[in-house]
XYZ file of C-alpha atoms in Angstrom:
173
model
C 4.578 4.012 -11.054
C 6.619 0.896 -11.802
C 6.255 -1.120 -14.985
C 4.526 -3.921 -13.075
C 2.066 -1.540 -11.451
C 1.292 0.158 -14.753
C 0.596 -3.230 -16.368
C -1.591 -4.224 -13.427
C -3.408 -0.891 -13.528
C -3.965 -1.266 -17.252
C -5.690 -4.627 -16.909
C -7.482 -4.253 -13.587
C -11.294 -4.087 -13.944
C -11.591 -2.015 -10.775
C -9.703 0.916 -12.232
C -11.484 1.044 -15.587
C -14.673 2.859 -16.404
C -17.253 2.551 -19.119
C -17.732 -0.604 -21.172
C -14.554 -2.178 -19.820
C -15.660 -2.025 -16.176
C -16.792 -5.187 -14.458
C -20.466 -5.360 -13.573
C -21.946 -6.757 -10.380
C -22.983 -9.836 -12.365
C -19.327 -10.492 -13.242
C -18.076 -10.219 -9.666
C -16.401 -13.286 -8.205
C -17.331 -14.020 -4.612
C -15.703 -16.249 -2.040
C -18.304 -18.982 -1.732
C -18.420 -22.166 0.292
C -18.111 -24.107 -2.961
C -14.965 -22.202 -3.987
C -13.387 -22.803 -0.589
C -14.270 -26.512 -0.674
C -12.770 -26.874 -4.160
C -9.562 -25.214 -2.956
C -9.530 -27.345 0.224
C -9.110 -30.734 -1.430
C -5.930 -31.292 0.587
C -8.107 -31.160 3.716
C -10.783 -33.591 2.443
C -12.883 -30.528 1.548
C -13.371 -29.843 5.261
C -13.392 -26.059 5.585
C -13.943 -25.511 9.303
C -10.576 -27.028 10.305
C -8.697 -25.613 7.320
C -5.336 -24.069 8.247
C -4.187 -22.976 4.790
C -5.998 -21.955 1.632
C -4.934 -20.526 -1.680
C -7.505 -18.311 -3.371
C -5.022 -16.546 -5.636
C -5.841 -15.607 -9.241
C -9.578 -16.101 -8.779
C -10.634 -12.514 -9.665
C -12.047 -12.177 -6.146
C -13.254 -8.629 -5.491
C -14.078 -8.865 -1.800
C -12.806 -10.773 1.222
C -15.824 -12.391 2.837
C -17.009 -15.454 4.785
C -13.506 -16.679 5.677
C -13.822 -15.252 9.180
C -16.960 -17.361 9.706
C -16.141 -20.576 7.868
C -12.370 -20.885 8.275
C -11.560 -19.710 11.801
C -8.493 -22.009 12.039
C -6.674 -20.418 9.081
C -2.970 -19.816 9.579
C -2.004 -19.123 5.963
C -4.177 -17.244 3.474
C -3.122 -16.627 -0.121
C -5.239 -13.984 -1.844
C -2.639 -12.545 -4.193
C -3.388 -11.496 -7.755
C -7.084 -10.758 -7.297
C -9.105 -7.541 -7.512
C -9.505 -6.818 -3.798
C -9.757 -3.066 -3.013
C -10.028 -3.287 0.782
C -8.746 -5.412 3.656
C -11.886 -6.525 5.476
C -13.546 -9.452 7.242
C -10.318 -11.013 8.500
C -10.265 -9.580 12.024
C -11.678 -12.752 13.584
C -8.911 -14.921 12.135
C -7.005 -14.999 15.427
C -4.631 -17.774 14.299
C -3.702 -16.204 10.948
C 0.090 -16.036 10.665
C 0.626 -15.208 6.983
C -1.576 -13.094 4.738
C -0.609 -12.587 1.101
C -2.541 -9.789 -0.600
C 0.098 -8.915 -3.219
C -1.131 -7.709 -6.614
C -4.544 -6.407 -5.604
C -6.122 -2.933 -5.504
C -5.635 -2.176 -1.806
C -5.246 1.514 -0.979
C -5.021 1.412 2.813
C -3.736 -0.927 5.526
C -6.658 -1.540 7.871
C -8.799 -4.051 9.764
C -5.976 -6.379 10.812
C -5.952 -5.560 14.535
C -7.811 -8.771 15.394
C -5.272 -10.968 13.610
C -3.369 -11.552 16.841
C -0.945 -14.136 15.428
C -0.052 -12.302 12.203
C 3.679 -12.650 11.506
C 3.957 -11.935 7.785
C 1.962 -9.522 5.617
C 2.605 -9.183 1.890
C 1.047 -6.148 0.214
C 3.512 -6.013 -2.699
C 2.246 -4.055 -5.738
C -0.971 -2.555 -4.471
C -2.057 1.077 -4.264
C -1.253 1.819 -0.607
C -0.578 5.538 -0.638
C -1.406 6.450 2.934
C 1.829 5.725 4.785
C 0.190 6.554 8.114
C -2.061 3.495 7.677
C 0.982 1.440 8.731
C 0.091 2.551 12.277
C -2.874 0.180 12.242
C -0.335 -2.672 12.474
C 1.010 -1.505 15.854
C -1.285 -3.962 17.631
C 0.071 -6.881 15.598
C 2.908 -7.492 18.041
C 3.996 -10.738 16.335
C 4.369 -9.111 12.909
C 7.948 -9.749 11.751
C 7.767 -9.337 7.972
C 6.073 -6.610 5.940
C 6.272 -6.224 2.164
C 5.194 -2.919 0.631
C 7.349 -2.849 -2.528
C 5.509 -1.392 -5.518
C 3.122 0.763 -3.467
C 3.040 4.564 -3.754
C 3.878 4.884 -0.033
C 7.205 3.106 -0.617
C 8.316 6.056 -2.768
C 8.037 8.621 0.028
C 11.221 10.102 1.413
C 11.853 8.660 4.853
C 9.459 5.772 4.226
C 11.718 3.017 5.658
C 12.637 5.081 8.689
C 8.965 5.822 9.404
C 7.849 2.185 9.081
C 10.672 0.862 11.275
C 10.003 3.520 13.931
C 6.256 2.817 13.847
C 6.637 -0.975 13.889
C 9.729 -1.804 15.966
C 8.703 -5.481 16.050
C 9.575 -5.863 12.328
C 12.620 -7.916 11.377
C 12.106 -7.738 7.603
C 10.844 -4.865 5.464
C 10.710 -5.480 1.703
C 13.523 -8.020 1.468
C-alpha cells in the first residue's frame, strides 16, 4: 500500500468501525440543491448541464445524475467516499469520469457510457483486475488511470489491461 493510500485509508469513514464510523445521518447525498449550487456556471440549470464538479463533498453514493443531468460530458467525483460505481449507465454522452481518491473496489456499471473516453480511478481499492473486462464495451475509451490500486501491483498487470482493452492509448501516464 502506498503512502497516499495508507493516509486515505486512515481517514476514510467507510473503512473505520466503531465510534469513528459515519452513521446514516452523516451521509452526504447528491441532491438537486447540491447540483444546482455546483451548476452556477450554467445559470443553475441542471438538465442541460454538460460538466459538474462534485469533488471533495464527502459523497458516499452516486445517485440522481443519470436522471437529472443526462447531458453530462464531464463528471468530477474525485476525493469522496464512493464505494461503488453505479447509476451512471444512462449518461450516454459522458466522456470523462474522475473517481480518483474514493473507495471503489471494482470496475463496473459503465457499459452504458457509450462516449466514455477517459476514466480516472487513481488511488482507489480496485483489486479485481478482471473487472477491467467490463470496459470492453467502452470502445471510445482512450485513457485509463489505475495508479495506486492493488490491481496495479500484480505481475503482468499492464500487459493484461492492454490486451483486454486494445482501444487504450494511455494507461497511467
